[in-house]
Coordinates of C-alpha atoms in Angstrom, one line a residue:
X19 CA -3.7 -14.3 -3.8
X20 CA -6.0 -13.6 -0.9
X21 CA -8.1 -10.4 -1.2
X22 CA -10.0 -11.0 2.4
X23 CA -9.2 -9.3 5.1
X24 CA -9.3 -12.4 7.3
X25 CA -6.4 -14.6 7.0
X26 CA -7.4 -18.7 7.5
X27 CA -4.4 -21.0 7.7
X28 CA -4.2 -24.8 8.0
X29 CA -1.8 -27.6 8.3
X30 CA 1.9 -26.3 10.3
X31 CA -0.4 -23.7 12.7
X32 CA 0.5 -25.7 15.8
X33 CA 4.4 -24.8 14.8
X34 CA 3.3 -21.5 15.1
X35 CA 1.4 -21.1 18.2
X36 CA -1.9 -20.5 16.7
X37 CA -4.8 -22.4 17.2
X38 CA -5.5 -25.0 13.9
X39 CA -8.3 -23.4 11.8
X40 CA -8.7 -20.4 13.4
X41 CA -9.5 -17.4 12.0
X42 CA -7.7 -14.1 12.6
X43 CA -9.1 -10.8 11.4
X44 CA -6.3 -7.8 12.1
X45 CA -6.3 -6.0 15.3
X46 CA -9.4 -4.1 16.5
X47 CA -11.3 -6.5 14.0
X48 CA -14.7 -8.1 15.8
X49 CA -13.9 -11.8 15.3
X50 CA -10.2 -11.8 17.1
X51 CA -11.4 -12.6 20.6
X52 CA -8.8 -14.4 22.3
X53 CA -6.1 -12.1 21.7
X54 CA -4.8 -9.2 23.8
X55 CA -5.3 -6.0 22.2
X56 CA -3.4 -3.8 24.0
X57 CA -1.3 -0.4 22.8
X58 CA 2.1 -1.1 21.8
X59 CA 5.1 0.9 22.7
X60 CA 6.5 2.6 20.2
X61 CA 9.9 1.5 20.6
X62 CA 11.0 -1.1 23.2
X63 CA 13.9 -0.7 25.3
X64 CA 15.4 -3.7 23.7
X65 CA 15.2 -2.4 20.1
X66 CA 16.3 0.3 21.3
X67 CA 19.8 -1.6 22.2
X68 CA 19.4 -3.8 19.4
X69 CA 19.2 -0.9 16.6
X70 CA 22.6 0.9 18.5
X71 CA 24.5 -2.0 18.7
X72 CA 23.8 -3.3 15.4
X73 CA 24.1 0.2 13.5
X74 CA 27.9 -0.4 14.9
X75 CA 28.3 -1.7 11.2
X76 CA 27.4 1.9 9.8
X77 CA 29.5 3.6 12.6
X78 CA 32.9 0.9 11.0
X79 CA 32.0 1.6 8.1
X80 CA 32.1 6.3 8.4
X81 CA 35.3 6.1 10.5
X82 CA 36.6 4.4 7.9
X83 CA 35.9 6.4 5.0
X84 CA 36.3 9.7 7.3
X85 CA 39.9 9.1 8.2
X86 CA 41.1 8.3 5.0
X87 CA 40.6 11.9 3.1
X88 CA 42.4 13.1 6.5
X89 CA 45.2 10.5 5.6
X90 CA 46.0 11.9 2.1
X91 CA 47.0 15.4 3.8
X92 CA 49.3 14.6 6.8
X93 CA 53.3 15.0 6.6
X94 CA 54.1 11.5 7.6
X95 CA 51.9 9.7 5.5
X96 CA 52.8 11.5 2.4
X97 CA 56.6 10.7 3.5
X98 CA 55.9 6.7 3.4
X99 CA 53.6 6.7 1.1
X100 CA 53.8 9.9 -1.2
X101 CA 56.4 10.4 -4.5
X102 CA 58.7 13.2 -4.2
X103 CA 58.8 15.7 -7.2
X104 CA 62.4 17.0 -8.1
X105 CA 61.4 20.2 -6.0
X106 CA 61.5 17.6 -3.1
X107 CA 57.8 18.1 -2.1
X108 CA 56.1 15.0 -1.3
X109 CA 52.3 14.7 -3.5
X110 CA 49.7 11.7 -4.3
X111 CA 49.5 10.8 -7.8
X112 CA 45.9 10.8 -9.3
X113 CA 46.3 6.9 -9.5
X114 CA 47.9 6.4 -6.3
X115 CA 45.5 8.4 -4.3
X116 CA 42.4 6.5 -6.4
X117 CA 43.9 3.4 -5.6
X118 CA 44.3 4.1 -1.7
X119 CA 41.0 5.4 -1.5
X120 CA 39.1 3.6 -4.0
X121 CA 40.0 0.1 -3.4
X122 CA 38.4 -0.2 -0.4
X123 CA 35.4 -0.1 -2.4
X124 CA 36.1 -3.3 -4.6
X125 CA 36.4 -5.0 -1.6
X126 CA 33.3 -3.9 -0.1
X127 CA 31.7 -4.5 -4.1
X128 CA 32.9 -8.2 -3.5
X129 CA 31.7 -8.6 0.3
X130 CA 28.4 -7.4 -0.4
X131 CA 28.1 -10.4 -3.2
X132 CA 29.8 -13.0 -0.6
X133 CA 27.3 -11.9 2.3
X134 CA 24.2 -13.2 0.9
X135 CA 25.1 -16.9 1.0
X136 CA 27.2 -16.7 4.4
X137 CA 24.3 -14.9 5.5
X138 CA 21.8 -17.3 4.1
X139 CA 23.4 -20.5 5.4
X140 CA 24.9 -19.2 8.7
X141 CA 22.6 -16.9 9.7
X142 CA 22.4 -12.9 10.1
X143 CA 23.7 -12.6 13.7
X144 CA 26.5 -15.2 12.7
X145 CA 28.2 -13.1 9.4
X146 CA 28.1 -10.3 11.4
X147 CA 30.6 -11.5 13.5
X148 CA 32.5 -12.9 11.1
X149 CA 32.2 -9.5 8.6
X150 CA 33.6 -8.0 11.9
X151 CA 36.3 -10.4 11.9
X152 CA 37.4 -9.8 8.5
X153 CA 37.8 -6.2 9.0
X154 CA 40.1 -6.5 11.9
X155 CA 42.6 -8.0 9.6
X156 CA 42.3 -5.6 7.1
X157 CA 42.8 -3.2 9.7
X158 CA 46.0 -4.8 10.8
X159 CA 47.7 -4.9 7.3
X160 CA 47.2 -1.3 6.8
X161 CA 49.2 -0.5 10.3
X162 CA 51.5 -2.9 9.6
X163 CA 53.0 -0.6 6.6
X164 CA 56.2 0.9 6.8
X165 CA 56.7 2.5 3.1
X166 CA 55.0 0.8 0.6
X167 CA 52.1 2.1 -0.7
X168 CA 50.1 -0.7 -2.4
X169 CA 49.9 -2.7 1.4
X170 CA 48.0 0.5 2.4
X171 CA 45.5 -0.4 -0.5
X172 CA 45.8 -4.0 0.0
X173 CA 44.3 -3.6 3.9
X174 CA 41.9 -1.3 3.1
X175 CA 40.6 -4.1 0.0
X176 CA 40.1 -6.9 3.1
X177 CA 38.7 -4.1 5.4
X178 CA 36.0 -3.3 2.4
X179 CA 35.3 -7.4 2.5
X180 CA 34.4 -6.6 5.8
X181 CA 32.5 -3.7 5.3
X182 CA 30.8 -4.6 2.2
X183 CA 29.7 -7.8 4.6
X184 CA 28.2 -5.7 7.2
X185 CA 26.6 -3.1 4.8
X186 CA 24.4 -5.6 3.5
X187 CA 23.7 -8.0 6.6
X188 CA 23.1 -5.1 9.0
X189 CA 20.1 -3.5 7.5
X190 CA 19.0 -6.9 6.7
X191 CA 18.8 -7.9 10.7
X192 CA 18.0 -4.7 11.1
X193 CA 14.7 -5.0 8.7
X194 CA 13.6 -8.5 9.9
X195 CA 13.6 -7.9 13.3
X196 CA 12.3 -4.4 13.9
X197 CA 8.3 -3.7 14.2
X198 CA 7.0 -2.3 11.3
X199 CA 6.1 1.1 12.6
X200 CA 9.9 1.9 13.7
X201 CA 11.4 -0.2 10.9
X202 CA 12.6 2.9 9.0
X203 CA 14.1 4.3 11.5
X204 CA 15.7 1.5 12.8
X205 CA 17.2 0.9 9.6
X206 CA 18.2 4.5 8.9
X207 CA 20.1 4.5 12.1
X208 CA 22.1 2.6 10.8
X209 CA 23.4 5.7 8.3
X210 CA 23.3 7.4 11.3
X211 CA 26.4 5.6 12.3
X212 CA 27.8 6.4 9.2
X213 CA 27.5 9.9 9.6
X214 CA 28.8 9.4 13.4
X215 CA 31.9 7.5 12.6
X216 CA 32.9 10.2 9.7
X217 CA 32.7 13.1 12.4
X218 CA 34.8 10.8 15.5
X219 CA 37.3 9.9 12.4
X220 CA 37.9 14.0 11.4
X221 CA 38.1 15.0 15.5
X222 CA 40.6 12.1 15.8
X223 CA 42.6 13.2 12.4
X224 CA 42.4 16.8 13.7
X225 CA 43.7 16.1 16.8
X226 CA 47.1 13.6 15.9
X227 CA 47.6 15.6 12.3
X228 CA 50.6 17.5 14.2
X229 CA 52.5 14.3 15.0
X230 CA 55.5 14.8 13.3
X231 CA 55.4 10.1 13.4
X232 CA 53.2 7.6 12.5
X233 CA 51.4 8.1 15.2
X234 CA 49.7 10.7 13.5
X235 CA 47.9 8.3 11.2
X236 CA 48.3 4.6 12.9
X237 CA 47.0 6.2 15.8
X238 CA 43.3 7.1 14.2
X239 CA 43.7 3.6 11.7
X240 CA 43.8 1.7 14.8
X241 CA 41.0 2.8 16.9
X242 CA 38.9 1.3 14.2
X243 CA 39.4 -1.7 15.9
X244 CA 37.2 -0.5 19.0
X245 CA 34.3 -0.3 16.6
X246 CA 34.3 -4.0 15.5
X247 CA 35.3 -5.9 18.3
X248 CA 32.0 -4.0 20.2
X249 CA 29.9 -5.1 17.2
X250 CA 31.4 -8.5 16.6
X251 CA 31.1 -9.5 20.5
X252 CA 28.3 -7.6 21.1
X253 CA 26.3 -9.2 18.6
X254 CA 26.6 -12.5 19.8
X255 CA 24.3 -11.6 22.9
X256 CA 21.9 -10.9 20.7
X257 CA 18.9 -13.1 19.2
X258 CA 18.7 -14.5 15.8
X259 CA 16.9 -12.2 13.3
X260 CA 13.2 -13.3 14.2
X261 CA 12.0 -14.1 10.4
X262 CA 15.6 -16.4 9.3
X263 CA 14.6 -17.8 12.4
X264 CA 11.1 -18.8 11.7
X265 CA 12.6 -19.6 8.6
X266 CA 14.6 -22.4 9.6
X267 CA 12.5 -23.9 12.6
X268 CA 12.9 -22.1 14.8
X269 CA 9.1 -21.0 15.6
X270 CA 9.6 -20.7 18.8
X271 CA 12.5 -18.5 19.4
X272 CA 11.1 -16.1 16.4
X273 CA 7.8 -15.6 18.6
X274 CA 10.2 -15.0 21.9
X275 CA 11.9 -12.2 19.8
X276 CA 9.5 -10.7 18.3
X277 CA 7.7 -10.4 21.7
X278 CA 10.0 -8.8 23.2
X279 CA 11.0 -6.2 21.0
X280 CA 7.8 -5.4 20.1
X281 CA 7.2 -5.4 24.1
X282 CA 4.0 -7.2 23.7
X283 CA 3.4 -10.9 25.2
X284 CA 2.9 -13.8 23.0
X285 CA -0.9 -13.4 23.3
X286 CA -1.0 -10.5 21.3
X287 CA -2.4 -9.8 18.1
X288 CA 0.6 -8.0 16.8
X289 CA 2.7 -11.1 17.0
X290 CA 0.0 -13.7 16.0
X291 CA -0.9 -11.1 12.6
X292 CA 3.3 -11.3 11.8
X293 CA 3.9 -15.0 12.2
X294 CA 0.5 -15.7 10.7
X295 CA 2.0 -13.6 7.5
X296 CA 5.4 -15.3 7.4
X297 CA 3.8 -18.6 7.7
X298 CA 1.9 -17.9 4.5
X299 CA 4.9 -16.7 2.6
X300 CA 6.8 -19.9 3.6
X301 CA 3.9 -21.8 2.6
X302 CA 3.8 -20.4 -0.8
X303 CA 7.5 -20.4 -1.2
X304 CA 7.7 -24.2 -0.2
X305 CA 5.2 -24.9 -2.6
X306 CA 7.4 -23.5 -5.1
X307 CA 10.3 -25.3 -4.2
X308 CA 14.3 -25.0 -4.4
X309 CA 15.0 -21.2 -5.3
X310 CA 17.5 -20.5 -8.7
X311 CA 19.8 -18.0 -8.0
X312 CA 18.3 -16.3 -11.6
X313 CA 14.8 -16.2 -9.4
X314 CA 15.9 -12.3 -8.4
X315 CA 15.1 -11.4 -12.1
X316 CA 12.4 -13.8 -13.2
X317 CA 10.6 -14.0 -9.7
X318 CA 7.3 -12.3 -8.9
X319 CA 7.9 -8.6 -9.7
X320 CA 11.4 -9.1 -9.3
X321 CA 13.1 -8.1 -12.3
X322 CA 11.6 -4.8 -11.7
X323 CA 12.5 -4.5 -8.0
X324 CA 15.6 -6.2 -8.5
X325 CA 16.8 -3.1 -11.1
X326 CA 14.8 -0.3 -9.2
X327 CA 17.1 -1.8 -6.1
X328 CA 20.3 -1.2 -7.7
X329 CA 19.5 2.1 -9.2
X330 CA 18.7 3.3 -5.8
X331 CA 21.6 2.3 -4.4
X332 CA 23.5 3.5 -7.5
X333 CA 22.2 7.1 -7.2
X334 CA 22.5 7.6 -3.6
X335 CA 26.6 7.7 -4.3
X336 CA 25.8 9.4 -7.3
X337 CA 23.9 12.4 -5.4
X338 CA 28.0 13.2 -4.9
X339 CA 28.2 13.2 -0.8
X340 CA 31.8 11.4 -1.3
X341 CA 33.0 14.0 -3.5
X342 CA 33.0 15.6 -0.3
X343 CA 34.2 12.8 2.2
X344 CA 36.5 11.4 0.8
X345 CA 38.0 14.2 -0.9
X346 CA 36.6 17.5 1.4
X347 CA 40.3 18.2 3.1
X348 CA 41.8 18.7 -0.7
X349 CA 38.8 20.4 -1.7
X350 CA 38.2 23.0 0.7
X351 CA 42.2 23.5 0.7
X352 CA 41.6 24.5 -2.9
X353 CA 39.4 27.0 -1.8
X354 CA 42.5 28.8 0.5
X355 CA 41.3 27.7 4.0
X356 CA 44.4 27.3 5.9
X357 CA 42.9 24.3 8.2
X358 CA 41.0 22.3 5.6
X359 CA 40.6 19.7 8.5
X360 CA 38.3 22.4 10.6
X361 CA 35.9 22.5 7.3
X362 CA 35.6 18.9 7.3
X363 CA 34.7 18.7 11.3
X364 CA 32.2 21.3 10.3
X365 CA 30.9 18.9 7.4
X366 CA 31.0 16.0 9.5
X367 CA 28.8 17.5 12.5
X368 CA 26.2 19.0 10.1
X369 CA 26.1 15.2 8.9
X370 CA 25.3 14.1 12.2
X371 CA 23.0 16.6 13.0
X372 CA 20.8 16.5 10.4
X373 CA 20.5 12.8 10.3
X374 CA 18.3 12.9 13.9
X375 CA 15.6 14.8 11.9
X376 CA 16.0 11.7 9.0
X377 CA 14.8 9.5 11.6
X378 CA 11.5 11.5 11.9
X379 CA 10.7 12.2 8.8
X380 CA 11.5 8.7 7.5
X381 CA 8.0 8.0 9.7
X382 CA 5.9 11.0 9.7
X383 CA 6.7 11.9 6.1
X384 CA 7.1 8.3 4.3
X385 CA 9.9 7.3 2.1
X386 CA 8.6 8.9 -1.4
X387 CA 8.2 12.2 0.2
X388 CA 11.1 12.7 1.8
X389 CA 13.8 11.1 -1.0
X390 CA 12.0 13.6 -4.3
X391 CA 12.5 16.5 -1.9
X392 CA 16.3 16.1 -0.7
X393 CA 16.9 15.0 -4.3
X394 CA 15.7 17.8 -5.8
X395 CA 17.0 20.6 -2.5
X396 CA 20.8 18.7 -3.6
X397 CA 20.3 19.6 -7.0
X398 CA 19.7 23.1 -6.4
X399 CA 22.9 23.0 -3.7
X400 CA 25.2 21.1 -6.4
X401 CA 24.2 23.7 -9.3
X402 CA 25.5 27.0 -6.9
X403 CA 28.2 25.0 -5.5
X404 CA 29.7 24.1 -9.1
X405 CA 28.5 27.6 -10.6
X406 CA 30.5 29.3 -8.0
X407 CA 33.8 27.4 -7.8
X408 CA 34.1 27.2 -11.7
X409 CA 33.1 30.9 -12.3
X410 CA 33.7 32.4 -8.7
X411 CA 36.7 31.4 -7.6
X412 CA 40.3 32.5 -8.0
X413 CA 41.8 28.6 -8.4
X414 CA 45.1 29.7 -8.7
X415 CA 44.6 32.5 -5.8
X416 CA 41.5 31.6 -3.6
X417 CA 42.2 33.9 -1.1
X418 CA 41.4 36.9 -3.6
X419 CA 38.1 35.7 -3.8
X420 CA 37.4 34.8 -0.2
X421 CA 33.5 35.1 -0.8
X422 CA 33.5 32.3 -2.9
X423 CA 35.3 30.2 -0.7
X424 CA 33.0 31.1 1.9
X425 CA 29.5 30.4 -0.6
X426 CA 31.0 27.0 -1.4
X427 CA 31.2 25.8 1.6
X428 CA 27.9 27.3 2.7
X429 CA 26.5 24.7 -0.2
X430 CA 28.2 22.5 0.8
X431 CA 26.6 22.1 4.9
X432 CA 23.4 22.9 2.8
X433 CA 23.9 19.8 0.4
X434 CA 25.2 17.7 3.1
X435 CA 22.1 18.4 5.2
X436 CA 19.1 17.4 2.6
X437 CA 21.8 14.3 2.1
X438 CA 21.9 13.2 5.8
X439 CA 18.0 13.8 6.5
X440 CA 16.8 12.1 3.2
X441 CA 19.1 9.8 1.0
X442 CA 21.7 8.9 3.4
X443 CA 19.3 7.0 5.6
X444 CA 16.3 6.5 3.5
X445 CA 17.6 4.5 0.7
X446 CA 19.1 1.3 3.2
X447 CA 15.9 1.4 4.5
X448 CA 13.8 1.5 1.2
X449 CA 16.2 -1.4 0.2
X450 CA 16.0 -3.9 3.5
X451 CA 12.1 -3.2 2.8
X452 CA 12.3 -3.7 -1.3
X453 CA 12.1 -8.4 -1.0
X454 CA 10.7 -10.9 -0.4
X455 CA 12.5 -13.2 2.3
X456 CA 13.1 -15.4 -0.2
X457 CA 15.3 -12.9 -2.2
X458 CA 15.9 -10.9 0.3
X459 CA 20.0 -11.9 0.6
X460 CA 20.5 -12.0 -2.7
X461 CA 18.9 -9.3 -4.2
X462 CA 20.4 -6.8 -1.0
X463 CA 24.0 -7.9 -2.5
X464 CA 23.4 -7.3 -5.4
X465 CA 21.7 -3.9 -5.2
X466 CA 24.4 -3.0 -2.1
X467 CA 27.3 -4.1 -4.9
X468 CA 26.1 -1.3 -6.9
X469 CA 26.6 0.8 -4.1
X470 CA 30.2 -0.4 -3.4
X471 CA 30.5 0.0 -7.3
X472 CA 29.9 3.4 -7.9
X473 CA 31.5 4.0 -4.5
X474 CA 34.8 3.1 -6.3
X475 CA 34.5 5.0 -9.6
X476 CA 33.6 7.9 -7.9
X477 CA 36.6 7.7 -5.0
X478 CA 39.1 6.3 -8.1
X479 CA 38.0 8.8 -11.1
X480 CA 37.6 12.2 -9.1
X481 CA 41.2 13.2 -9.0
X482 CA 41.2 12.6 -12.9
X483 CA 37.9 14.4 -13.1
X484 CA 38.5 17.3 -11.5
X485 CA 42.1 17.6 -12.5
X486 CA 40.5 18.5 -16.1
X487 CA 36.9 20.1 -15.7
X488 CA 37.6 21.5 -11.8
X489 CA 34.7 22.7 -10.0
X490 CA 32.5 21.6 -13.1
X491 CA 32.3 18.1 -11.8
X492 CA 29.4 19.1 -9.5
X493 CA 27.3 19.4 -12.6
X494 CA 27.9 15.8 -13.2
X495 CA 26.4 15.6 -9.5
X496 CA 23.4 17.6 -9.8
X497 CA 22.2 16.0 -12.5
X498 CA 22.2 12.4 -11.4
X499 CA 20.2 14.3 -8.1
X500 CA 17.3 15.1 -10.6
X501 CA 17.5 12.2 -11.9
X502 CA 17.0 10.4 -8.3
X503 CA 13.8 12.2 -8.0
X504 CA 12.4 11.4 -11.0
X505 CA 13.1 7.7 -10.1
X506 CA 11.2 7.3 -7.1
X507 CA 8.5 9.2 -8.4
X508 CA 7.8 7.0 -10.8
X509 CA 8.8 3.7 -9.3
X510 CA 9.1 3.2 -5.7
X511 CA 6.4 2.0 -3.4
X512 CA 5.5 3.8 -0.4
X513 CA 6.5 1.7 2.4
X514 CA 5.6 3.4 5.5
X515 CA 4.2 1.5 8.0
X516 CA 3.5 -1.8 6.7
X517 CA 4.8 -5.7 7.1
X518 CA 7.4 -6.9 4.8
X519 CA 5.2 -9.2 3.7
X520 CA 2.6 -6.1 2.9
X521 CA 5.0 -4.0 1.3
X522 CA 5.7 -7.4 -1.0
X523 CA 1.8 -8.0 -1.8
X524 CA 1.8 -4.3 -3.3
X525 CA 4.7 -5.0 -5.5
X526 CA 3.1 -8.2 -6.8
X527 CA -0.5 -6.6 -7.2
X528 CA 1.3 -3.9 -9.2
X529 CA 0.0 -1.0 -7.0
X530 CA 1.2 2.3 -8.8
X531 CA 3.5 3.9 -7.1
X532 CA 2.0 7.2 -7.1
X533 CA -1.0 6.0 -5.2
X534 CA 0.9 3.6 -2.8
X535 CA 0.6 6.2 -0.1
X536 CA -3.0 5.5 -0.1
X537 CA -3.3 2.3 -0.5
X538 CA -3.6 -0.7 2.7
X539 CA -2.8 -4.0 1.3
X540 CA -4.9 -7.3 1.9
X541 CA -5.2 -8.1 5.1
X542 CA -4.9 -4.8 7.0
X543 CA -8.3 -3.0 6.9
X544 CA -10.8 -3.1 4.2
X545 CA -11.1 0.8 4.5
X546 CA -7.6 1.1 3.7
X547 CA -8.2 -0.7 0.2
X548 CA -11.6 1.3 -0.3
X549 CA -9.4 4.4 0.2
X550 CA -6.8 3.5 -1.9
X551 CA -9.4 2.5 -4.6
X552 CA -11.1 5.8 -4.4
X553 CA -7.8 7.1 -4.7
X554 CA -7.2 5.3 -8.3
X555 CA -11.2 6.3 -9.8
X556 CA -9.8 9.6 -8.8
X557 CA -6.3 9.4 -10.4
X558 CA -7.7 7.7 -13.1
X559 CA -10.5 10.6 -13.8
X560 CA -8.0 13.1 -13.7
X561 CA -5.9 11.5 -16.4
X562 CA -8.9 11.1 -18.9
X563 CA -9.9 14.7 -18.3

């Protein structure tokens, strides 16, 4: 392990365009003459286009889950798909209604674990067309349904393959191609999407739920196909993923990328510090040889970065924002709105909104900061908005207690709020920056799968859940919120800022994670490491006093 700040490398530097036994110090240093030293734009025009087309994925992936709670509530629907009671009303079962919903997250639990060796072996830009592809056809079995309920579920299965595919390849291009010092928003824009496509899918519900046909529903189901075909086309005008290029060979069209979305030329110091750093891992790796799949738990750090992965993932569906997704039209109809649809619209644009700030704070704040605060302003949101509908409202007669209604919902922008400007975006961002390349596919499907996972208990089990403990549910929520801060308190690395190969050293040199924000790995500036080791005698002081 190199503790220098000046990087030498030998042997393959003619593959990557720097001069054989030159030394490199980072930029500003005294001994890089012969490389440009310019300011570099904060974000490119080209990233720019590359982080909106590609965050596509995230946009598929909200209109889908946004049109589906409108779905469960329109006339025709229920008519195909419903059973009738002997009053001759037309209702979802709890099962059938968990199955609709929920098995689109088994298929997206079973794409994220196929994506990492299509990705691998075709490359990112490649299985995101295909991911694209996949969805389509999931698409078109679900409009092809006349009455029968379980090809509903089947479609929306193969459209999870899809999404589950693009969940985990997007942020992965997303995280190897952007500079470091946008890479968190880049990769939160990608939520952003999410958010977006949950609000387009309630307007579009609102505005065909009088249809007294199909249309009412086929109509929003098949605009989905807009969203993919833009993605999976667009995507092939698009370079390779600069690091799987370098990766495989490619040296020189890695270099072209990264130039140009850094918008820097290929003299710069920038670009010569990033390849110099990938070269190094690639040595190393090489060294090692051929990689065993049981390498994500018995790797450098990786067992520990592996779990702290899928917790993450885990606990961002268990902060509860799909309780009100998937489920906010037959929630908020509970609490006697007559247009539960409106209430969603209003949940949905809040989401937007308050993922632009996300964006920010994701790069003025750091990751840490930002994901112990929204857990714990959710927590506080969850503990009124369960307190109030359990003791508050009137279930059986909301409208005698309109306050309550009105509180709950209040919570309920307020939740949604610290949700889109902290966990919604942060954690695929935290988890595109969490591995090595060398792990990097693997261990994003599998932490992404945990996702999908809990994604489906929680769509499946709610109408069980709060058929028995109503309102009290949210408890269950809030909880597992606190329990999200005390996780990244404890275990996740600040990343702001930094290389993937940086935020990879800190892992490996076991930097706590309560003095990461301090801390400059190897490489960067020796002032950073004095810091950070002030930092620690300090830390350390305080905990012997």
């Amino acid at each position: 392990m190199r503790t220098s700040a000046t990087f030498m490398q030998k042997g393959r530097d003619s593959d990557s365009g720097l001069a054989s036994d030159e030394t490199l110090t980072p930029a500003g240093g005294p001994e890089d003459g012969g490389y440009e030293h310019s300011p570099t734009p904060l974000l490119t025009w080209r990233m720019f286009v590359m982080g909106v087309l590609v965050s596509m994925g995230g946009l598929i992936f909200g209109y889908d889950t946004g049109q589906i709670s409108g779905f469960l509530n329109m006339k025709d629907f229920l008519h195909r798909f419903a059973q009738r009671d002997a009053s001759g009303n037309y209702h979802f079962s709890a099962t059938r209604s968990g199955l609709i919903v929920g098995l689109l997250s088994t298929g997206t639990l079973i794409g994220a674990l196929i994506s990492a060796p299509v990705a691998d072996r075709f490359g990112r830009k490649w299985s995101i067309s295909f991911w694209c592809l996949i969805f389509n056809i999931g698409v078109i079995v679900q409009i092809a349904s006349a009455t029968k309920w379980y090809q509903v579920a089947l479609g929306r299965w193969v459209a999870g393959l899809g999404v589950g595919g693009l969940s985990v390849v997007v942020p992965m291009y997303q995280s190897e191609s952007a500079p470091s010092k946008v890479r968190g928003a880049i990769v939160s824009s990608y939520q952003l999407f999410i958010t977006l496509g949950i609000l387009i899918a309630n307007c579009i519900n609102y505005g065909t739920e009088d249809q007294v046909d199909s249309r009412s529903w086929r109509i929003p189901m098949g605009i989905g196909f807009l969203w993919s075909l833009i993605l999976g086309f667009g995507i092939l005008l698009m370079p390779e993923a600069p690091r799987y290029a370098y990766r495989k060979g490619d040296v020189d069209a890695a270099k072209r990328t990264m130039t140009r979305l850094h918008g820097v030329s290929e003299n710069h110091v920038v670009v010569a510090k990033e390849l110099r750093e990938i070269q190094e891992k690639l040595d190393a790796e090489q060294e090692e040889g051929r990689v065993p799949w049981y390498e994500v738990f018995t790797g450098p750090r990786m067992a520990y970065r592996t779990v702290l992965g899928v917790s993450l993932q885990a606990l961002q569906q268990l902060t509860g924002a799909n309780f009100f997704f998937y489920y906010g039209t037959s929630i908020f109809r509970a609490t006697g709105l007559d247009n539960s649809y409106v209430t969603q619209i209003i949940l949905g644009t809040v989401n937007v909104v308050m993922t632009f700030p996300g964006l920010y704070f994701v790069e003025r704040f750091g990751r840490r900061k930002c994901l112990i605060t929204g857990a714990l302003w959710m927590f506080v949101c969850f503990m009124v908005f369960a307190s109030v509908g359990h003791f508050g409202l009137d279930k059986d007669s909301p409208e005698n207690t309109p306050e309550a209604g009105v509180a709950m919902i209040v919570f309920a922008c307020l939740f949604i709020a610290a949700f889109a400007s902290t966990w919604g975006p942060m954690v695929w961002a935290v988890i595109a920056e969490l591995y090595p390349s060398r792990y990097r596919a693997k261990c994003m499907a599998i932490s992404t799968a945990s996702n999908w996972l809990w994604n489906f208990l929680i769509a499946f089990f709610t109408p069980f859940i709060t058929s028995a403990v109503d309102f009290r549910y949210g408890y269950v929520f809030a909880g597992c919120c606190l329990l999200a801060a005390v996780v990244v308190y404890f275990f996740l690395i600040e990343s702001q800022g930094k290389t993937l190969e940086e935020v990879d050293r800190m892992y490996t040199m076991h930097v706590p994670p309560r003095l990461s924000s301090e801390y400059s790995a190897p490489g960067t500036t020796e002032l950073g490491s004095l810091r950070w080791e002030k930092s620690k005698r300090t830390q350390a002081q305080a905990d012997s006093a």
